[in-house]
Amino acid sequence: MGNPVNSADPFSKIWNFFTSVKLTIVLLLSLAVTSIFGTLIPQNEDPQAYIEAFGEVLFQLFNLLDLFDMYRSWWFQLLIVLLTVNIIVCSIDRISASRRILFVRKPSFKLPRFRNLKHRREFTDGRSPQQLKDAYQDFIARRFRHSQVDTTDNGFVIFGEKGRWTRFGVYTVHLSVVLLLIGGLIGSKFGFDGFVNIAEGESASQIRLRNKPQMVQLPFSVRCDDFNVSFYETGAPKEFRSTLSILEQGRPVLKKDIIVNDPLRYKGISFYQSSYGNLTPDELVLSFTSTNTSKVYKNNAKMNQPLQLPEQLGTFELKNFLQSAQFRGHNIGQAFIGILTPPGADPIQITLPLRFPSFDKMRKGNLVIAVVESVPRFYTGLQVAKDPGVWVVYCGFILMIIGCYITFFMSHQQICLEVVAAGQKSRVIVAGTANKNKIGMESNVDRTAEKLAQMK
Amino acid sequence: MNGSFVLSIVTFIYGLAGFLYICAWIFRKQLLGQVATWVALIGLIGNTTGILMRWVESYQLGIGHAPFSNLYESLTFFAWVIVLIYLIIERKIGNRIIGAFTTPIACLVLAYASLKPGIPSTIQPLIPALKSNWLIAHVITCFIGYAAFALAFGISAMYLIKKGREEEPMLWVTIVKFAVLFTFAALFSRVLFVNNWGLALLVAIPICLVFYAIVFLVYKLPAETKTSLLDHFPDVRVLDELGYQLILLGFLFLTVGIITGAVWANSAWGRYWGWDPKETWSLITWFVYATLLHARLTRGWHGRRIAYLSMVGFAAVIFTYFGVNLLPGLHSYGSF
């Protein structure tokens, strides 16, 4: 289209293939249709889960088609690359084909073109063309970037033009799509996306990647000083908050509280609050109530350290901590499991749920054990990401919004006022064209004519 | 008297406005149309009040947040934008028949929000992921986009009605049309009303029957009644252009909506795009409308084909909005 090269030449054949908007439509619809599969089949799950869901045969077939990780599959990426090439080639082709419209300093106007327009407005003004000329010229010059006055046989013509640059709007959108893909490519080549769980008080410098079984070593380490979770009265979570410190050679250099939507960024790496979990509390206070003497003894306890009990009641040792203990088929929440060994008797397993302090009374033994104090310990789950391409993507976003606005709602407009002497009076004809929104331009012409007719 | 109560009254006001618009159209009474416009305007004010009241109430409950945080609130805002854009169009074009096709949509949206079990109208506190300034920008832009597409859908339907039947449709076209209608009816009853596919297929049968009954009745109408009903429709050229302008508006806002969502996702999860089903479906919608724009701008598609594409696009919008709740993903807070 643009360059009249011999069409047998393979380069121009390929070029011509990519200049077709039919290809664009086919590619856009293919992307739309194929994208649906990835929303119906959960992506990147355990192969075993897929075999259970689909059976062996379908699993093999889907696996062959990369449907379990389809947005990263070669054929989906190929569609995206084809669309990108298509966009670039089409844009270049169209820019070079319409360079005579796009790159001109002084626009040229052709009167016959406006005379042939179907939509036009005409009215008669009592003054002569000469009397109208200055006012009309001023009127057009104020509203259009370029204006030009030509004299005709028995009157004059004023042309006005504006918005030639808006023809670049669509190429801005195309450029923005290319930027998004470049940004995405930079991100996947030079960035990573992983996660790490850090217990309160501990630090980490190795990140497990999300999509491959691999670790990344950070050039510094990050410590979780504190984690807090708060809830609404309804039980819904209100806030997850981790206090993080960045350590360079063991020395803290930066400290920040992060919550969901407010990450910590350091040296191009961002830490996002993603999840959390409970750890076994390592310090707790137990109470031992002897039913014989009604005396209460309080003792500090640690896991796997046997406690000698008073009144010759034996020894007690904490063995385990469960996140959700079961009692007669009911979930009783977090609980410690301990072993009580009375002197000369068999050891008894004792459940100490944190939520029900008097739970052990039900055992009806000569000793009631309860957890009086336990400091909850958490680990924070952090998503760790580095994406040097994100600024390219953001530039693409901004260009896309601006480009869409220009392309959709602004146009390249030309207007023509022809004034012809009719005796002492003047006959005024208004006509105009635009490259987009023809109906809008017609009402624009109507409004201009009305204003001119009312001008005194 | 709380915001949700005001919004349920607004449902009836929109219903009344729709009824008046339809009467004005059928009985060709100018006065009825003017009353309808005023009723719709009162409904819009009530809708605004209801949304603002919920905003204030959330602060009184001590969990203050903008009223765009769950399905109920997004639906009430959706209805608000539909009526607002419609009233602007009415003012610009000066044709009230479009109101007969659009205010009932707003009424149905609000009725669905109030009546569908499992859509809580209570004000809930924000979960951590939603506590972001991007929430307002993301929801508002997305729903302006969706509302513009909804109106474009209504106008495409008007276009097809005004344009009338194609000359001698071929048998396979008729069969394909029926199959598409049935599939969509089943899909949307599954997505919107019923909880299993068997029932959805069953519900689709009466929907199709009603549709064909209407088409048949219209076909059997005496020619002069038909012309008198249709000749106050805007000109096909105007409908075509108006539908297209709405799609442009919708596409711009959908783009901004996806972008604000991406920026938000990047600040919450550290990635701007993750192929989560809702993200993917919004992109599918974007692809469909992008196809429409390219077909129209560079291949000169007009009229019927654009009207059908606009309807397919709106189907994708509804699926992005509701259907994704059937699929696994991160956007669970907009679900029911």
Tab-separated table of N, CA, C and O in Angstrom, chain B residues 71-137:
chain	number	residue	atom	x	y	z
B	71	LEU	N	-21.652	-5.748	45.797
B	71	LEU	CA	-22.497	-5.887	44.615
B	71	LEU	C	-23.715	-4.963	44.691
B	71	LEU	O	-24.058	-4.291	43.717
B	72	TYR	N	-24.363	-4.914	45.864
B	72	TYR	CA	-25.548	-4.073	46.013
B	72	TYR	C	-25.212	-2.626	45.674
B	72	TYR	O	-25.908	-1.971	44.887
B	73	GLU	N	-24.128	-2.134	46.255
B	73	GLU	CA	-23.780	-0.728	46.052
B	73	GLU	C	-23.378	-0.459	44.611
B	73	GLU	O	-23.715	0.584	44.052
B	74	SER	N	-22.680	-1.425	43.988
B	74	SER	CA	-22.286	-1.194	42.594
B	74	SER	C	-23.525	-1.176	41.693
B	74	SER	O	-23.597	-0.387	40.749
B	75	LEU	N	-24.520	-2.019	42.010
B	75	LEU	CA	-25.741	-2.034	41.187
B	75	LEU	C	-26.509	-0.719	41.313
B	75	LEU	O	-27.032	-0.194	40.324
B	76	THR	N	-26.591	-0.168	42.534
B	76	THR	CA	-27.322	1.090	42.691
B	76	THR	C	-26.599	2.210	41.927
B	76	THR	O	-27.249	3.072	41.330
B	77	PHE	N	-25.276	2.153	41.930
B	77	PHE	CA	-24.539	3.172	41.177
B	77	PHE	C	-24.717	2.971	39.671
B	77	PHE	O	-24.843	3.943	38.906
B	78	PHE	N	-24.752	1.703	39.245
B	78	PHE	CA	-24.962	1.350	37.840
B	78	PHE	C	-26.283	1.971	37.354
B	78	PHE	O	-26.326	2.656	36.321
B	79	ALA	N	-27.368	1.762	38.139
B	79	ALA	CA	-28.673	2.320	37.776
B	79	ALA	C	-28.592	3.845	37.692
B	79	ALA	O	-29.138	4.462	36.765
B	80	TRP	N	-27.889	4.439	38.640
B	80	TRP	CA	-27.756	5.890	38.673
B	80	TRP	C	-27.120	6.405	37.382
B	80	TRP	O	-27.603	7.345	36.758
B	81	VAL	N	-26.017	5.765	36.956
B	81	VAL	CA	-25.326	6.236	35.748
B	81	VAL	C	-26.203	6.039	34.511
B	81	VAL	O	-26.246	6.900	33.633
B	82	ILE	N	-26.922	4.890	34.461
B	82	ILE	CA	-27.782	4.638	33.298
B	82	ILE	C	-28.782	5.787	33.138
B	82	ILE	O	-28.924	6.368	32.060
B	83	VAL	N	-29.474	6.147	34.237
B	83	VAL	CA	-30.500	7.183	34.138
B	83	VAL	C	-29.850	8.541	33.845
B	83	VAL	O	-30.365	9.307	33.017
B	84	LEU	N	-28.715	8.801	34.478
B	84	LEU	CA	-28.050	10.085	34.233
B	84	LEU	C	-27.689	10.235	32.748
B	84	LEU	O	-28.034	11.237	32.110
B	85	ILE	N	-27.014	9.209	32.198
B	85	ILE	CA	-26.612	9.312	30.783
B	85	ILE	C	-27.850	9.411	29.902
B	85	ILE	O	-27.907	10.197	28.965
B	86	TYR	N	-28.906	8.618	30.247
B	86	TYR	CA	-30.109	8.674	29.432
B	86	TYR	C	-30.686	10.089	29.407
B	86	TYR	O	-31.041	10.612	28.345
B	87	LEU	N	-30.788	10.709	30.599
B	87	LEU	CA	-31.403	12.044	30.644
B	87	LEU	C	-30.578	13.053	29.837
B	87	LEU	O	-31.132	13.954	29.199
B	88	ILE	N	-29.255	12.880	29.855
B	88	ILE	CA	-28.412	13.768	29.039
B	88	ILE	C	-28.724	13.560	27.556
B	88	ILE	O	-28.888	14.521	26.797
B	89	ILE	N	-28.833	12.275	27.154
B	89	ILE	CA	-29.148	11.989	25.745
B	89	ILE	C	-30.501	12.590	25.381
B	89	ILE	O	-30.665	13.211	24.326
B	90	GLU	N	-31.489	12.402	26.282
B	90	GLU	CA	-32.827	12.917	25.989
B	90	GLU	C	-32.770	14.411	25.731
B	90	GLU	O	-33.380	14.931	24.811
B	91	ARG	N	-31.986	15.104	26.556
B	91	ARG	CA	-31.880	16.549	26.419
B	91	ARG	C	-31.209	16.918	25.101
B	91	ARG	O	-31.587	17.877	24.439
B	92	LYS	N	-30.199	16.131	24.728
B	92	LYS	CA	-29.448	16.454	23.519
B	92	LYS	C	-30.234	16.120	22.255
B	92	LYS	O	-30.197	16.864	21.285
B	93	ILE	N	-30.893	14.963	22.256
B	93	ILE	CA	-31.541	14.481	21.037
B	93	ILE	C	-32.992	14.897	20.988
B	93	ILE	O	-33.575	15.049	19.908
B	94	GLY	N	-33.626	15.061	22.175
B	94	GLY	CA	-35.019	15.463	22.203
B	94	GLY	C	-35.961	14.359	21.777
B	94	GLY	O	-37.008	14.620	21.214
B	95	ASN	N	-35.562	13.092	22.013
B	95	ASN	CA	-36.462	11.986	21.699
B	95	ASN	C	-36.673	11.172	22.961
B	95	ASN	O	-35.728	10.763	23.616
B	96	ARG	N	-37.982	10.945	23.306
B	96	ARG	CA	-38.255	10.293	24.584
B	96	ARG	C	-38.489	8.800	24.448
B	96	ARG	O	-38.635	8.102	25.451
B	97	ILE	N	-38.542	8.290	23.205
B	97	ILE	CA	-38.824	6.861	23.058
B	97	ILE	C	-37.677	6.038	23.635
B	97	ILE	O	-37.900	4.961	24.193
B	98	ILE	N	-36.448	6.565	23.539
B	98	ILE	CA	-35.304	5.840	24.090
B	98	ILE	C	-35.547	5.548	25.574
B	98	ILE	O	-35.150	4.502	26.091
B	99	GLY	N	-36.254	6.476	26.253
B	99	GLY	CA	-36.554	6.289	27.667
B	99	GLY	C	-37.378	5.041	27.932
B	99	GLY	O	-37.236	4.396	28.967
B	100	ALA	N	-38.240	4.685	26.963
B	100	ALA	CA	-39.058	3.483	27.125
B	100	ALA	C	-38.194	2.232	27.130
B	100	ALA	O	-38.623	1.175	27.575
B	101	PHE	N	-36.980	2.332	26.587
B	101	PHE	CA	-36.093	1.175	26.531
B	101	PHE	C	-35.030	1.203	27.612
B	101	PHE	O	-34.407	0.191	27.886
B	102	THR	N	-34.779	2.380	28.213
B	102	THR	CA	-33.658	2.462	29.148
B	102	THR	C	-34.078	2.581	30.606
B	102	THR	O	-33.479	1.939	31.460
B	103	THR	N	-35.126	3.386	30.917
B	103	THR	CA	-35.511	3.487	32.329
B	103	THR	C	-35.977	2.134	32.889
B	103	THR	O	-35.680	1.843	34.047
B	104	PRO	N	-36.682	1.286	32.098
B	104	PRO	CA	-36.994	-0.040	32.657
B	104	PRO	C	-35.729	-0.826	33.026
B	104	PRO	O	-35.735	-1.567	34.002
B	105	ILE	N	-34.628	-0.642	32.232
B	105	ILE	CA	-33.382	-1.348	32.579
B	105	ILE	C	-32.933	-0.913	33.971
B	105	ILE	O	-32.599	-1.737	34.822
B	106	ALA	N	-32.964	0.416	34.224
B	106	ALA	CA	-32.530	0.927	35.530
B	106	ALA	C	-33.412	0.367	36.635
B	106	ALA	O	-32.918	-0.020	37.701
B	107	CYS	N	-34.726	0.307	36.360
B	107	CYS	CA	-35.665	-0.241	37.337
B	107	CYS	C	-35.322	-1.700	37.636
B	107	CYS	O	-35.246	-2.105	38.795
B	108	LEU	N	-35.056	-2.489	36.580
B	108	LEU	CA	-34.731	-3.903	36.775
B	108	LEU	C	-33.433	-4.071	37.563
B	108	LEU	O	-33.335	-4.942	38.422
B	109	VAL	N	-32.449	-3.216	37.256
B	109	VAL	CA	-31.166	-3.307	37.961
B	109	VAL	C	-31.381	-3.105	39.456
B	109	VAL	O	-30.900	-3.879	40.290
B	110	LEU	N	-32.149	-2.066	39.818
B	110	LEU	CA	-32.386	-1.785	41.238
B	110	LEU	C	-33.227	-2.886	41.873
B	110	LEU	O	-32.971	-3.301	43.006
B	111	ALA	N	-34.248	-3.366	41.134
B	111	ALA	CA	-35.097	-4.423	41.675
B	111	ALA	C	-34.260	-5.668	41.930
B	111	ALA	O	-34.384	-6.317	42.969
B	112	TYR	N	-33.362	-5.968	40.994
B	112	TYR	CA	-32.488	-7.125	41.158
B	112	TYR	C	-31.620	-6.965	42.406
B	112	TYR	O	-31.474	-7.883	43.202
B	113	ALA	N	-31.083	-5.743	42.586
B	113	ALA	CA	-30.225	-5.490	43.748
B	113	ALA	C	-31.000	-5.687	45.044
B	113	ALA	O	-30.485	-6.228	46.008
B	114	SER	N	-32.284	-5.249	45.068
B	114	SER	CA	-33.043	-5.325	46.318
B	114	SER	C	-33.610	-6.717	46.552
B	114	SER	O	-33.701	-7.164	47.679
B	115	LEU	N	-34.022	-7.389	45.473
B	115	LEU	CA	-34.807	-8.602	45.653
B	115	LEU	C	-33.998	-9.881	45.625
B	115	LEU	O	-34.371	-10.857	46.255
B	116	LYS	N	-32.916	-9.910	44.876
B	116	LYS	CA	-32.161	-11.148	44.748
B	116	LYS	C	-31.635	-11.572	46.116
B	116	LYS	O	-30.907	-10.817	46.760
B	117	PRO	N	-32.028	-12.777	46.571
B	117	PRO	CA	-31.513	-13.195	47.879
B	117	PRO	C	-30.005	-13.390	47.793
B	117	PRO	O	-29.483	-13.787	46.759
B	118	GLY	N	-29.336	-13.081	48.860
B	118	GLY	CA	-27.885	-13.260	48.843
B	118	GLY	C	-27.151	-12.021	48.416
B	118	GLY	O	-25.936	-12.026	48.336
B	119	ILE	N	-27.872	-10.942	48.100
B	119	ILE	CA	-27.192	-9.663	47.894
B	119	ILE	C	-27.498	-8.819	49.122
B	119	ILE	O	-28.586	-8.262	49.225
B	120	PRO	N	-26.626	-8.764	50.090
B	120	PRO	CA	-26.950	-8.013	51.300
B	120	PRO	C	-26.964	-6.516	51.027
B	120	PRO	O	-26.055	-5.996	50.378
B	121	SER	N	-28.036	-5.854	51.496
B	121	SER	CA	-28.087	-4.408	51.314
B	121	SER	C	-27.548	-3.704	52.554
B	121	SER	O	-27.532	-2.488	52.616
B	122	THR	N	-27.123	-4.488	53.555
B	122	THR	CA	-26.559	-3.851	54.749
B	122	THR	C	-25.183	-3.284	54.415
B	122	THR	O	-24.511	-3.747	53.496
B	123	ILE	N	-24.791	-2.278	55.177
B	123	ILE	CA	-23.473	-1.679	54.967
B	123	ILE	C	-22.447	-2.528	55.704
B	123	ILE	O	-22.566	-2.753	56.909
B	124	GLN	N	-21.484	-3.033	54.946
B	124	GLN	CA	-20.483	-3.890	55.565
B	124	GLN	C	-19.161	-3.152	55.671
B	124	GLN	O	-18.864	-2.294	54.849
B	125	PRO	N	-18.369	-3.512	56.678
B	125	PRO	CA	-17.060	-2.868	56.780
B	125	PRO	C	-16.155	-3.332	55.647
B	125	PRO	O	-16.354	-4.401	55.070
B	126	LEU	N	-15.174	-2.515	55.319
B	126	LEU	CA	-14.265	-2.836	54.221
B	126	LEU	C	-13.227	-3.845	54.669
B	126	LEU	O	-12.614	-3.690	55.718
B	127	ILE	N	-13.024	-4.883	53.839
B	127	ILE	CA	-11.932	-5.805	54.126
B	127	ILE	C	-10.623	-5.136	53.696
B	127	ILE	O	-10.633	-4.198	52.888
B	128	PRO	N	-9.491	-5.591	54.243
B	128	PRO	CA	-8.226	-4.877	53.988
B	128	PRO	C	-7.931	-4.612	52.515
B	128	PRO	O	-7.466	-3.525	52.167
B	129	ALA	N	-8.214	-5.592	51.634
B	129	ALA	CA	-7.844	-5.409	50.226
B	129	ALA	C	-8.573	-4.233	49.589
B	129	ALA	O	-8.081	-3.629	48.639
B	130	LEU	N	-9.767	-3.890	50.095
B	130	LEU	CA	-10.546	-2.816	49.478
B	130	LEU	C	-10.203	-1.440	50.028
B	130	LEU	O	-10.694	-0.435	49.529
B	131	LYS	N	-9.380	-1.412	51.077
B	131	LYS	CA	-9.061	-0.107	51.670
B	131	LYS	C	-8.012	0.591	50.832
B	131	LYS	O	-6.815	0.484	51.087
B	132	SER	N	-8.476	1.275	49.813
B	132	SER	CA	-7.540	1.950	48.923
B	132	SER	C	-8.263	3.105	48.263
B	132	SER	O	-9.476	3.038	48.024
B	133	ASN	N	-7.512	4.154	47.965
B	133	ASN	CA	-8.129	5.276	47.264
B	133	ASN	C	-8.500	4.909	45.838
B	133	ASN	O	-9.295	5.582	45.207
B	134	TRP	N	-7.896	3.816	45.343
B	134	TRP	CA	-8.202	3.410	43.964
B	134	TRP	C	-9.592	2.823	43.859
B	134	TRP	O	-10.147	2.717	42.769
B	135	LEU	N	-10.161	2.399	44.990
B	135	LEU	CA	-11.487	1.772	44.957
B	135	LEU	C	-12.487	2.672	44.252
B	135	LEU	O	-13.186	2.240	43.335
B	136	ILE	N	-12.558	3.946	44.684
B	136	ILE	CA	-13.566	4.849	44.137
B	136	ILE	C	-13.331	5.057	42.644
B	136	ILE	O	-14.251	4.912	41.826
B	137	ALA	N	-12.071	5.354	42.280
B	137	ALA	CA	-11.768	5.608	40.867
B	137	ALA	C	-12.090	4.378	40.024
B	137	ALA	O	-12.682	4.484	38.938
